[in-house]
Amino acid sequence: MCCPRDTGRRSPNPQGVMVGGSPEKLSGILLKKQELRTLENQLAETGAVLERARAEQKATEDQVRVLENDLQKKTEQKNAVVQDEIEAQKAVYRTTEELKSARRNLEILGLEQEQLLGEAEDAEEEMEKYNAALGRIGEEVREAQKRVARLSGEIEQVSGEMAGFEERVMDIRLRLTAINAELESNTGSLRRLKSFQEDGASRLEQLSADIERKGLRLIEIRDRVSEHETGLARMYEEMRETEAELAGTEADYQAIDTDLTEKDTAVSEIQRRRETVLQKIRMVEVEQSQRQMRRENVENRTDERYHRPLAAFRPELPRMAGADLPPEKLPEALAQLDKKIKSIGNVNLEAIAEYEALKERFGFLETQRNDLVKAVEDLHKVIRKINRISQERFMKTFEQVNEKMGEVFPRLFQGGTARLILTEPDKPLDSGVEFMVHPPGKKLTRLTLLSGGEKALSAIAFVFSIFLIKPASFCILDEIDAPLDEANVFRFNELLKIIGEKSQIIMITHKRKSMEFADTLFGITMEQQGVSKVVSVNFETVQDDRTVAD
């Protein structure tokens, strides 16, 4: 067959290169060579940049190592300074404790000096000694404080240097990271360029070989196309048969896989059981070893304590107490027996002498106890007598206050009643007292439920009732009539006239009605700024002068 001219069709080769067109258009090989040379130049430049980056990286790493060594040294210096500071703080603490002890001793000596006047000279010598010690300790404290201040300054300086070094190390590490990133980028670019170069070379070789083989293979390909088309139909038929066989094989494979999965599960379960059994066997062996060690320990202790081997006690075991106990309760029984043996103690040969001494002391203490019991009984008698007399006097005074309350309260309220009651009448000395008030026209109630004016009048009635039982020479009242209105002030002053028959009353008031009932008024005035002046008026003298004038 003749070889026809190229009609522009393209055919693929095994390397994946598509070549087509006429032979006159194959001049692109020179362009590819030029691109290869350009890539080689770029590769050389990239290699130089890479070498410079590696050199810079190495220098940077050396600098980082130097800085890390410096940082390590500074850290060690800082640790040493911190240790010195801790030691100095300990010394300051010890010195402070000594100072506190010296001050406590100084206080004790001061108290002894006040109490023991006869030992003044010795106390002065001790005071001088402790003052000297105190001064010496104060000097030590000041020196320690100076040392601590110096160490603190050094620590601050070292901390500043460390901070600077840490910043430099951080900058260097950032630069190193950037250089590494750039290096990785350049390395990747280099790899890509090399790959592109290798691909270009292989493509060049393939193109040359393809040009040589193309003419020969073109004829063979055309001949084989018809053969392949004939065989393609046969292969499609075989493929369909193979797919049918494959479907049956796939079902068999699934069954086999399921069986294998079940077998693996059973094997895993058997292995787990085996591990469990081995673990139990190891635990039993450990327990057996522990029991053997305890048995040997018991044999050794028995031999040391009783000088007999443990086997010699076997004939006596049935007769011993607790022989019928189960094995798990034997340690508890053994502990109880050891406790009883220890409680017996050693034989005391001086027990008789101690008994005589304790007997004599017991007799002395019994005599003292009898005296104390008798004294306690006498005290109880005195307390009962005091309680009885106190109760009698309290109840007598309580009744007198209620009696006076019945006289004073109606005068202030123009009627009504008021009385004191005990919260616990059976225990007068432990009982509280409630003030029950029954104003006219109102129900009986407690003092806390009244209005402000009623509370004031009730309190005045209660105070004056107590005052009237045993009047004093003087009665001083400070604005007692402040919460009262005009009508109540008049009744209050009428009551003051009765009390004033047996006592001298001094009352501070701003009420004009109260001033009208007074015999003498004393007023405080301030004619000049900051200068007080007392002004007095005697109403009895003024009344006498008016009578004489008339």
Coordinates of C-alpha atoms in Angstrom, one line a residue:
M1 CA 0.0 0.0 0.0
C2 CA 1.1 3.5 -0.7
C3 CA 1.5 6.1 2.0
P4 CA -1.0 8.9 1.5
R5 CA -0.2 12.6 2.3
D6 CA -1.0 14.0 5.7
T7 CA -4.6 15.1 5.8
G8 CA -4.3 17.0 9.1
R9 CA -5.4 14.1 11.3
R10 CA -3.8 13.7 14.8
S11 CA -3.0 10.5 16.6
P12 CA -2.1 10.1 20.2
N13 CA 1.1 8.4 21.4
P14 CA 1.6 6.4 24.6
Q15 CA 3.3 9.4 26.3
G16 CA 0.2 11.5 26.0
V17 CA 1.7 13.9 23.3
M18 CA -0.7 15.0 20.5
V19 CA 1.2 15.7 17.2
G20 CA -0.5 16.8 14.0
G21 CA -0.2 19.0 11.0
S22 CA 2.3 19.1 8.2
P23 CA 6.0 18.5 8.6
E24 CA 6.7 22.1 7.7
K25 CA 5.1 23.2 10.9
L26 CA 7.6 21.4 13.1
S27 CA 9.9 24.4 13.5
G28 CA 8.6 24.9 17.1
I29 CA 11.5 22.6 18.3
L30 CA 13.9 25.6 18.2
L31 CA 11.4 27.6 20.3
K32 CA 11.3 24.8 22.8
K33 CA 15.1 24.7 23.0
Q34 CA 15.2 28.5 23.5
E35 CA 12.6 28.1 26.3
L36 CA 14.8 25.3 27.8
R37 CA 17.8 27.6 27.9
T38 CA 15.7 30.3 29.5
L39 CA 14.6 27.9 32.1
E40 CA 18.1 26.8 32.7
N41 CA 19.2 30.4 33.3
Q42 CA 16.2 30.9 35.7
L43 CA 17.2 27.6 37.4
A44 CA 20.7 28.9 37.9
E45 CA 19.5 32.2 39.3
T46 CA 17.1 30.4 41.6
G47 CA 19.9 28.1 42.8
A48 CA 22.0 31.2 43.6
V49 CA 19.1 32.8 45.5
L50 CA 18.7 29.5 47.3
E51 CA 22.3 29.3 48.3
R52 CA 22.2 32.9 49.6
A53 CA 19.0 32.1 51.5
R54 CA 20.6 29.0 53.0
A55 CA 23.7 31.0 54.0
E56 CA 21.5 33.7 55.6
Q57 CA 19.4 31.0 57.3
K58 CA 22.6 29.4 58.7
A59 CA 23.8 32.8 60.0
T60 CA 20.4 33.5 61.5
E61 CA 20.4 30.1 63.2
D62 CA 23.9 30.8 64.6
Q63 CA 22.7 34.1 65.9
V64 CA 19.6 32.4 67.4
R65 CA 21.8 29.9 69.2
V66 CA 24.0 32.6 70.6
L67 CA 20.9 34.5 71.8
E68 CA 19.4 31.3 73.3
N69 CA 22.7 30.7 75.1
D70 CA 22.6 34.3 76.4
L71 CA 19.0 33.9 77.4
Q72 CA 19.8 30.7 79.3
K73 CA 22.6 32.5 81.1
K74 CA 20.3 35.4 82.0
T75 CA 17.6 32.9 83.1
E76 CA 20.2 31.2 85.4
Q77 CA 21.2 34.7 86.7
K78 CA 17.6 35.5 87.3
N79 CA 17.0 32.3 89.2
A80 CA 20.1 32.9 91.3
V81 CA 18.9 36.5 92.1
V82 CA 15.4 35.1 92.9
Q83 CA 16.9 32.5 95.2
D84 CA 19.0 35.3 96.9
E85 CA 15.8 37.3 97.3
I86 CA 14.0 34.3 98.8
E87 CA 16.9 33.8 101.2
A88 CA 16.9 37.5 102.1
Q89 CA 13.1 37.4 102.7
K90 CA 13.7 34.4 104.9
A91 CA 16.4 36.3 106.8
V92 CA 14.0 39.3 107.1
Y93 CA 11.2 37.0 108.4
R94 CA 13.6 35.4 110.9
T95 CA 14.8 38.8 112.0
T96 CA 11.2 40.0 112.3
E97 CA 10.3 37.0 114.4
E98 CA 13.3 37.7 116.6
L99 CA 12.3 41.3 116.9
K100 CA 8.8 40.3 117.9
S101 CA 10.2 37.8 120.5
A102 CA 12.5 40.6 121.8
R103 CA 9.5 43.0 122.0
R104 CA 7.4 40.4 123.8
N105 CA 10.3 39.8 126.2
L106 CA 10.6 43.5 126.7
E107 CA 6.9 43.8 127.5
I108 CA 7.2 40.9 130.0
L109 CA 10.2 42.6 131.6
G110 CA 8.2 45.9 131.8
L111 CA 5.4 44.1 133.6
E112 CA 7.9 42.4 136.0
Q113 CA 9.5 45.7 136.6
E114 CA 6.2 47.2 137.7
Q115 CA 5.3 44.2 139.9
L116 CA 8.7 43.5 141.4
L117 CA 10.0 46.9 142.6
G118 CA 12.7 45.2 144.7
E119 CA 14.4 43.9 141.5
A120 CA 14.8 47.2 139.8
E121 CA 18.6 47.0 139.2
D122 CA 18.3 43.5 137.6
A123 CA 15.4 44.6 135.5
E124 CA 17.4 47.7 134.3
E125 CA 20.3 45.4 133.3
E126 CA 17.9 43.1 131.4
M127 CA 16.3 46.1 129.8
E128 CA 19.7 47.4 128.6
K129 CA 20.5 43.9 127.3
Y130 CA 17.3 43.6 125.4
N131 CA 17.6 47.2 124.1
A132 CA 21.0 46.3 122.8
A133 CA 19.7 43.2 121.2
L134 CA 16.8 45.2 119.8
G135 CA 19.1 47.7 118.3
R136 CA 21.3 45.0 116.9
I137 CA 18.3 43.2 115.4
G138 CA 17.0 46.6 114.1
E139 CA 20.4 47.1 112.3
E140 CA 20.2 43.5 110.9
V141 CA 16.6 44.3 109.7
R142 CA 17.7 47.5 108.0
E143 CA 20.7 45.7 106.4
A144 CA 18.4 42.9 105.2
Q145 CA 15.9 45.5 103.8
K146 CA 18.8 47.3 102.0
R147 CA 19.9 43.9 100.6
V148 CA 16.4 43.1 99.5
A149 CA 16.1 46.5 97.8
R150 CA 19.4 46.0 96.0
L151 CA 18.3 42.5 94.9
S152 CA 15.0 43.9 93.7
G153 CA 16.7 46.5 91.5
E154 CA 19.0 43.8 90.1
I155 CA 15.9 41.6 89.4
E156 CA 14.1 44.4 87.6
Q157 CA 17.3 45.1 85.5
V158 CA 17.6 41.4 84.6
S159 CA 13.9 41.3 83.8
G160 CA 14.2 44.3 81.5
E161 CA 17.2 42.6 79.7
M162 CA 15.3 39.4 79.4
A163 CA 12.4 41.2 77.9
G164 CA 14.7 42.8 75.3
F165 CA 16.3 39.4 74.6
E166 CA 12.9 37.8 74.2
E167 CA 11.8 40.5 71.8
R168 CA 15.0 40.0 69.7
V169 CA 14.5 36.3 69.7
M170 CA 10.9 36.7 68.6
D171 CA 12.0 39.0 65.8
I172 CA 14.7 36.6 64.7
R173 CA 12.2 33.7 64.8
L174 CA 9.8 35.7 62.7
R175 CA 12.5 36.5 60.2
L176 CA 13.6 32.8 60.2
T177 CA 9.9 31.8 59.6
A178 CA 9.7 34.2 56.6
I179 CA 13.1 32.9 55.2
N180 CA 11.9 29.3 55.6
A181 CA 8.7 30.2 53.8
E182 CA 10.6 31.9 51.0
L183 CA 13.0 28.9 50.9
E184 CA 10.1 26.5 50.6
S185 CA 8.6 28.6 47.9
N186 CA 11.9 28.8 45.9
T187 CA 12.4 25.0 46.5
G188 CA 8.9 24.4 45.1
S189 CA 9.6 26.6 42.1
L190 CA 12.9 24.8 41.5
R191 CA 11.1 21.4 41.6
R192 CA 8.5 22.7 39.2
L193 CA 11.1 24.1 36.8
K194 CA 13.1 20.8 36.9
S195 CA 10.0 18.8 36.2
F196 CA 9.1 21.2 33.4
Q197 CA 12.7 20.8 32.0
E198 CA 12.5 17.0 32.2
D199 CA 9.1 17.0 30.5
G200 CA 10.5 19.3 27.8
A201 CA 13.5 17.0 27.2
S202 CA 11.3 13.9 27.2
R203 CA 8.8 15.6 24.8
L204 CA 11.7 16.5 22.5
E205 CA 13.0 12.9 22.4
Q206 CA 9.4 11.6 21.9
L207 CA 8.8 14.1 19.1
S208 CA 12.0 12.9 17.3
A209 CA 11.1 9.3 17.7
D210 CA 7.5 9.8 16.7
I211 CA 8.7 11.6 13.5
E212 CA 10.7 8.6 12.6
R213 CA 8.1 6.0 13.6
K214 CA 5.1 7.8 12.3
G215 CA 5.4 6.9 8.7
L216 CA 6.0 3.2 9.5
R217 CA 3.2 2.9 12.1
L218 CA 0.7 4.7 9.9
I219 CA 0.5 1.8 7.5
E220 CA 0.4 -0.8 10.3
I221 CA -2.3 1.2 12.1
R222 CA -4.6 1.2 9.1
D223 CA -4.2 -2.5 8.6
R224 CA -4.9 -3.2 12.2
V225 CA -7.9 -1.0 12.4
S226 CA -10.0 -3.4 10.3
E227 CA -8.7 -6.3 12.4
H228 CA -9.5 -4.5 15.6
E229 CA -13.0 -3.6 14.4
T230 CA -13.6 -7.3 13.7
G231 CA -12.2 -8.3 17.1
L232 CA -14.1 -5.6 18.9
A233 CA -17.5 -7.2 18.3
R234 CA -16.1 -10.5 19.5
M235 CA -14.7 -8.8 22.6
Y236 CA -18.0 -7.1 23.4
E237 CA -19.6 -10.5 23.3
E238 CA -16.9 -11.9 25.6
M239 CA -17.3 -8.9 27.9
R240 CA -21.0 -9.6 28.3
E241 CA -20.3 -13.2 29.2
T242 CA -17.6 -12.1 31.6
E243 CA -20.0 -9.7 33.3
A244 CA -22.5 -12.5 33.8
E245 CA -19.8 -14.7 35.4
L246 CA -18.7 -11.7 37.4
A247 CA -22.1 -11.2 38.9
G248 CA -22.2 -14.9 40.0
T249 CA -18.7 -14.6 41.4
E250 CA -19.7 -11.4 43.3
A251 CA -22.5 -13.2 45.1
D252 CA -20.0 -16.0 46.1
Y253 CA -17.6 -13.3 47.3
Q254 CA -20.3 -11.6 49.5
A255 CA -21.1 -15.0 51.1
I256 CA -17.5 -15.7 51.7
D257 CA -16.9 -12.2 53.2
T258 CA -19.9 -12.6 55.5
D259 CA -18.5 -16.0 56.7
L260 CA -15.1 -14.5 57.2
T261 CA -16.6 -11.6 59.3
E262 CA -18.4 -14.0 61.5
K263 CA -15.2 -16.1 61.9
D264 CA -13.3 -12.9 62.9
T265 CA -15.9 -12.0 65.5
A266 CA -15.7 -15.5 67.0
V267 CA -11.9 -15.4 67.0
S268 CA -12.0 -11.9 68.8
E269 CA -14.5 -13.2 71.4
I270 CA -12.2 -16.3 72.0
Q271 CA -9.2 -14.0 72.4
R272 CA -11.1 -11.7 74.8
R273 CA -12.1 -14.7 76.9
R274 CA -8.5 -16.0 76.8
E275 CA -7.2 -12.6 78.0
T276 CA -9.8 -12.6 80.8
V277 CA -8.8 -16.1 81.9
L278 CA -5.1 -15.1 81.8
Q279 CA -5.9 -12.0 83.9
K280 CA -7.7 -14.1 86.5
I281 CA -4.9 -16.6 86.6
R282 CA -2.4 -13.7 87.2
M283 CA -4.6 -12.3 90.0
V284 CA -4.8 -15.7 91.6
E285 CA -1.1 -16.1 91.4
V286 CA -0.6 -12.6 93.0
E287 CA -3.1 -13.5 95.8
Q288 CA -1.3 -16.8 96.3
S289 CA 2.0 -15.0 96.6
Q290 CA 0.5 -12.5 99.1
R291 CA -0.9 -15.4 101.2
Q292 CA 2.5 -17.1 101.1
M293 CA 4.2 -13.9 102.3
R294 CA 1.7 -13.4 105.1
R295 CA 2.1 -17.1 106.1
E296 CA 5.9 -16.6 106.3
N297 CA 5.5 -13.4 108.2
V298 CA 3.2 -15.1 110.7
E299 CA 5.7 -18.0 111.1
N300 CA 8.5 -15.5 111.7
R301 CA 6.6 -13.4 114.2
T302 CA 5.5 -16.6 116.1
D303 CA 9.0 -17.9 116.2
E304 CA 10.3 -14.5 117.5
R305 CA 7.6 -14.0 120.1
Y306 CA 7.1 -17.6 121.4
H307 CA 10.4 -19.3 120.3
R308 CA 8.4 -22.1 118.9
P309 CA 7.7 -22.9 115.3
L310 CA 4.1 -22.5 114.0
A311 CA 3.8 -26.3 113.4
A312 CA 4.2 -26.8 117.2
F313 CA 0.9 -25.0 117.9
R314 CA -1.2 -27.2 115.6
P315 CA -2.0 -29.8 118.3
E316 CA -3.2 -27.0 120.6
L317 CA -5.5 -25.3 118.0
P318 CA -8.7 -27.3 118.8
R319 CA -8.4 -26.2 122.5
M320 CA -7.8 -22.5 121.8
A321 CA -10.6 -19.9 121.8
G322 CA -11.9 -19.0 118.4
A323 CA -10.7 -22.3 116.8
D324 CA -14.1 -22.8 115.4
L325 CA -14.2 -19.4 113.8
P326 CA -14.2 -19.1 109.9
P327 CA -10.9 -18.0 108.4
E328 CA -12.2 -14.5 107.4
K329 CA -12.9 -13.7 111.1
L330 CA -9.6 -14.9 112.4
P331 CA -7.7 -11.6 111.8
E332 CA -10.4 -9.7 113.8
A333 CA -10.2 -12.2 116.7
L334 CA -6.4 -12.0 116.6
A335 CA -6.5 -8.2 116.8
Q336 CA -8.8 -8.4 119.9
L337 CA -6.4 -10.8 121.6
D338 CA -3.5 -8.5 120.9
K339 CA -5.4 -5.6 122.3
K340 CA -6.2 -7.6 125.5
I341 CA -2.5 -8.6 125.9
K342 CA -1.4 -5.0 125.4
S343 CA -4.0 -3.7 127.9
I344 CA -2.5 -6.0 130.6
G345 CA 0.8 -4.0 130.5
N346 CA 3.9 -4.7 132.4
V347 CA 4.1 -5.8 136.1
N348 CA 4.5 -2.7 138.3
L349 CA 6.6 -3.5 141.4
E350 CA 5.9 -0.2 143.0
A351 CA 2.1 -0.6 142.9
I352 CA 1.8 -0.9 146.7
A353 CA 3.7 2.3 147.4
E354 CA 1.7 4.1 144.7
Y355 CA -1.5 2.7 146.2
E356 CA -0.7 4.1 149.6
A357 CA 0.2 7.5 148.1
L358 CA -3.0 7.5 146.1
K359 CA -5.0 6.4 149.1
E360 CA -3.6 9.3 151.1
R361 CA -4.3 11.7 148.3
F362 CA -7.8 10.3 147.9
G363 CA -8.5 11.0 151.6
F364 CA -7.3 14.5 151.2
L365 CA -9.3 15.1 148.1
E366 CA -12.4 13.5 149.7
T367 CA -12.1 15.9 152.6
Q368 CA -11.8 18.9 150.2
R369 CA -14.8 17.6 148.3
N370 CA -16.9 17.4 151.4
D371 CA -15.9 20.9 152.4
L372 CA -16.8 22.1 148.9
V373 CA -20.1 20.3 148.9
K374 CA -20.9 21.8 152.3
A375 CA -19.9 25.3 151.0
V376 CA -22.1 24.8 148.0
E377 CA -25.1 23.8 150.1
D378 CA -24.5 26.9 152.3
L379 CA -24.4 29.0 149.1
H380 CA -27.6 27.5 147.9
K381 CA -29.2 28.3 151.2
V382 CA -28.0 32.0 151.0
I383 CA -29.2 32.1 147.3
R384 CA -32.6 30.8 148.3
K385 CA -32.9 33.3 151.1
I386 CA -31.8 36.2 148.8
N387 CA -34.3 35.0 146.2
R388 CA -37.1 34.8 148.8
I389 CA -36.4 38.3 150.2
S390 CA -35.9 39.7 146.7
Q391 CA -39.2 38.2 145.6
E392 CA -41.0 39.6 148.6
R393 CA -39.6 43.1 148.1
F394 CA -40.2 42.9 144.4
M395 CA -43.9 41.9 144.8
K396 CA -44.4 44.5 147.5
T397 CA -42.9 47.3 145.2
F398 CA -44.9 45.9 142.3
E399 CA -48.1 46.2 144.2
Q400 CA -47.2 49.7 145.4
V401 CA -46.5 50.8 141.8
N402 CA -49.8 49.4 140.6
E403 CA -51.5 51.2 143.5
K404 CA -49.8 54.6 142.7
M405 CA -50.6 53.9 139.0
G406 CA -54.3 53.8 139.9
E407 CA -54.0 57.3 141.3
V408 CA -51.7 59.0 138.8
F409 CA -53.1 57.6 135.5
P410 CA -56.7 58.9 135.9
R411 CA -55.3 62.4 136.7
L412 CA -53.4 62.5 133.4
F413 CA -56.1 60.8 131.2
Q414 CA -59.1 62.1 133.2
G415 CA -60.2 58.5 133.7
G416 CA -59.3 55.1 132.6
T417 CA -57.0 52.5 134.3
A418 CA -53.5 51.2 133.9
R419 CA -51.6 48.4 135.7
L420 CA -48.5 46.2 135.4
I421 CA -48.8 42.5 134.9
L422 CA -46.3 39.6 135.0
T423 CA -45.8 37.5 131.9
E424 CA -45.0 34.5 134.2
P425 CA -46.8 34.9 137.6
D426 CA -45.4 31.6 138.9
K427 CA -41.8 32.9 138.5
P428 CA -41.7 36.5 139.5
L429 CA -37.9 36.8 139.5
D430 CA -37.6 35.4 135.9
S431 CA -40.8 37.0 134.6
G432 CA -41.2 39.9 132.2
V433 CA -43.5 42.9 132.9
E434 CA -46.2 44.2 130.6
F435 CA -47.8 47.6 130.9
M436 CA -51.6 47.3 130.2
V437 CA -53.4 50.5 129.5
H438 CA -57.1 51.2 129.4
P439 CA -57.7 54.8 128.3
P440 CA -61.2 56.2 128.7
G441 CA -63.5 55.3 125.8
K442 CA -61.0 52.7 124.5
K443 CA -60.5 49.0 125.0
L444 CA -57.7 47.5 127.1
T445 CA -54.5 47.3 125.1
R446 CA -50.7 47.2 125.4
L447 CA -48.5 50.4 125.5
T448 CA -47.0 49.6 122.1
L449 CA -50.5 50.0 120.4
L450 CA -51.1 53.5 121.6
S451 CA -50.5 56.8 119.8
G452 CA -47.5 59.0 120.4
G453 CA -49.1 61.3 122.9
E454 CA -50.8 58.4 124.8
K455 CA -47.5 56.6 125.0
A456 CA -45.9 59.7 126.5
L457 CA -48.6 60.2 129.1
S458 CA -48.6 56.5 130.0
A459 CA -44.8 56.6 130.4
I460 CA -45.0 59.7 132.6
A461 CA -47.7 58.0 134.7
F462 CA -45.4 55.0 135.2
V463 CA -42.3 57.0 136.0
F464 CA -44.1 59.3 138.5
S465 CA -45.8 56.2 140.1
I466 CA -42.3 54.8 140.8
F467 CA -41.1 58.2 142.0
L468 CA -44.0 58.7 144.4
I469 CA -43.3 55.5 146.2
K470 CA -39.9 56.8 147.5
P471 CA -39.5 60.5 146.5
A472 CA -36.0 61.9 145.9
S473 CA -34.8 65.3 147.0
F474 CA -34.4 66.4 143.3
C475 CA -36.2 65.5 140.1
I476 CA -34.7 66.6 136.8
L477 CA -36.8 66.4 133.7
D478 CA -35.5 67.1 130.1
E479 CA -38.3 68.2 127.8
I480 CA -40.6 65.5 129.0
D481 CA -43.7 67.5 127.9
A482 CA -42.5 67.9 124.3
P483 CA -45.0 65.4 122.7
L484 CA -48.0 66.7 124.8
D485 CA -50.6 69.1 123.5
E486 CA -52.0 72.1 125.5
A487 CA -54.7 70.2 127.4
N488 CA -52.3 67.3 128.4
V489 CA -49.6 69.8 129.4
F490 CA -52.0 71.4 131.9
R491 CA -52.9 68.1 133.5
F492 CA -49.2 67.2 133.6
N493 CA -48.3 70.4 135.4
E494 CA -51.1 69.8 137.9
L495 CA -49.4 66.4 138.7
L496 CA -46.0 68.2 139.0
K497 CA -47.5 70.4 141.8
I498 CA -48.3 67.3 143.8
I499 CA -44.8 65.8 143.3
G500 CA -43.2 69.2 144.0
E501 CA -44.6 69.2 147.5
K502 CA -41.8 66.6 148.5
S503 CA -39.1 67.1 145.9
Q504 CA -37.3 70.0 144.1
I505 CA -38.2 69.7 140.4
I506 CA -35.9 71.0 137.7
M507 CA -37.4 70.8 134.2
I508 CA -36.1 71.9 130.8
T509 CA -39.0 72.9 128.6
H510 CA -40.2 75.0 125.6
K511 CA -43.9 74.9 126.5
R512 CA -45.3 78.2 127.7
K513 CA -47.9 76.5 129.9
S514 CA -45.2 74.6 131.8
M515 CA -43.3 77.9 132.3
E516 CA -46.5 79.4 133.8
F517 CA -46.5 76.8 136.6
A518 CA -42.8 77.3 137.5
D519 CA -41.7 79.3 140.5
T520 CA -38.4 80.4 139.0
L521 CA -37.3 80.6 135.3
F522 CA -33.8 80.4 134.0
G523 CA -33.2 81.4 130.4
I524 CA -30.1 81.3 128.2
T525 CA -29.7 84.3 125.8
M526 CA -26.9 85.4 123.4
E527 CA -26.7 89.2 123.2
Q528 CA -23.4 89.0 121.5
Q529 CA -22.1 86.4 119.0
G530 CA -20.5 83.6 120.9
V531 CA -21.3 85.0 124.4
S532 CA -24.1 83.3 126.4
K533 CA -25.9 84.9 129.3
V534 CA -28.2 83.5 132.0
V535 CA -31.4 85.4 132.8
S536 CA -33.5 84.3 135.8
V537 CA -37.0 85.3 137.0
N538 CA -38.5 84.4 140.4
F539 CA -42.3 84.6 140.1
E540 CA -42.8 84.4 143.9
T541 CA -40.7 87.6 144.4
V542 CA -42.4 89.4 141.6
Q543 CA -45.8 88.5 143.1
D544 CA -44.7 89.8 146.5
D545 CA -43.5 93.1 144.9
R546 CA -46.9 93.5 143.2
T547 CA -48.7 92.9 146.4
V548 CA -46.6 95.5 148.2
A549 CA -47.2 98.0 145.3
D550 CA -51.0 97.5 145.5

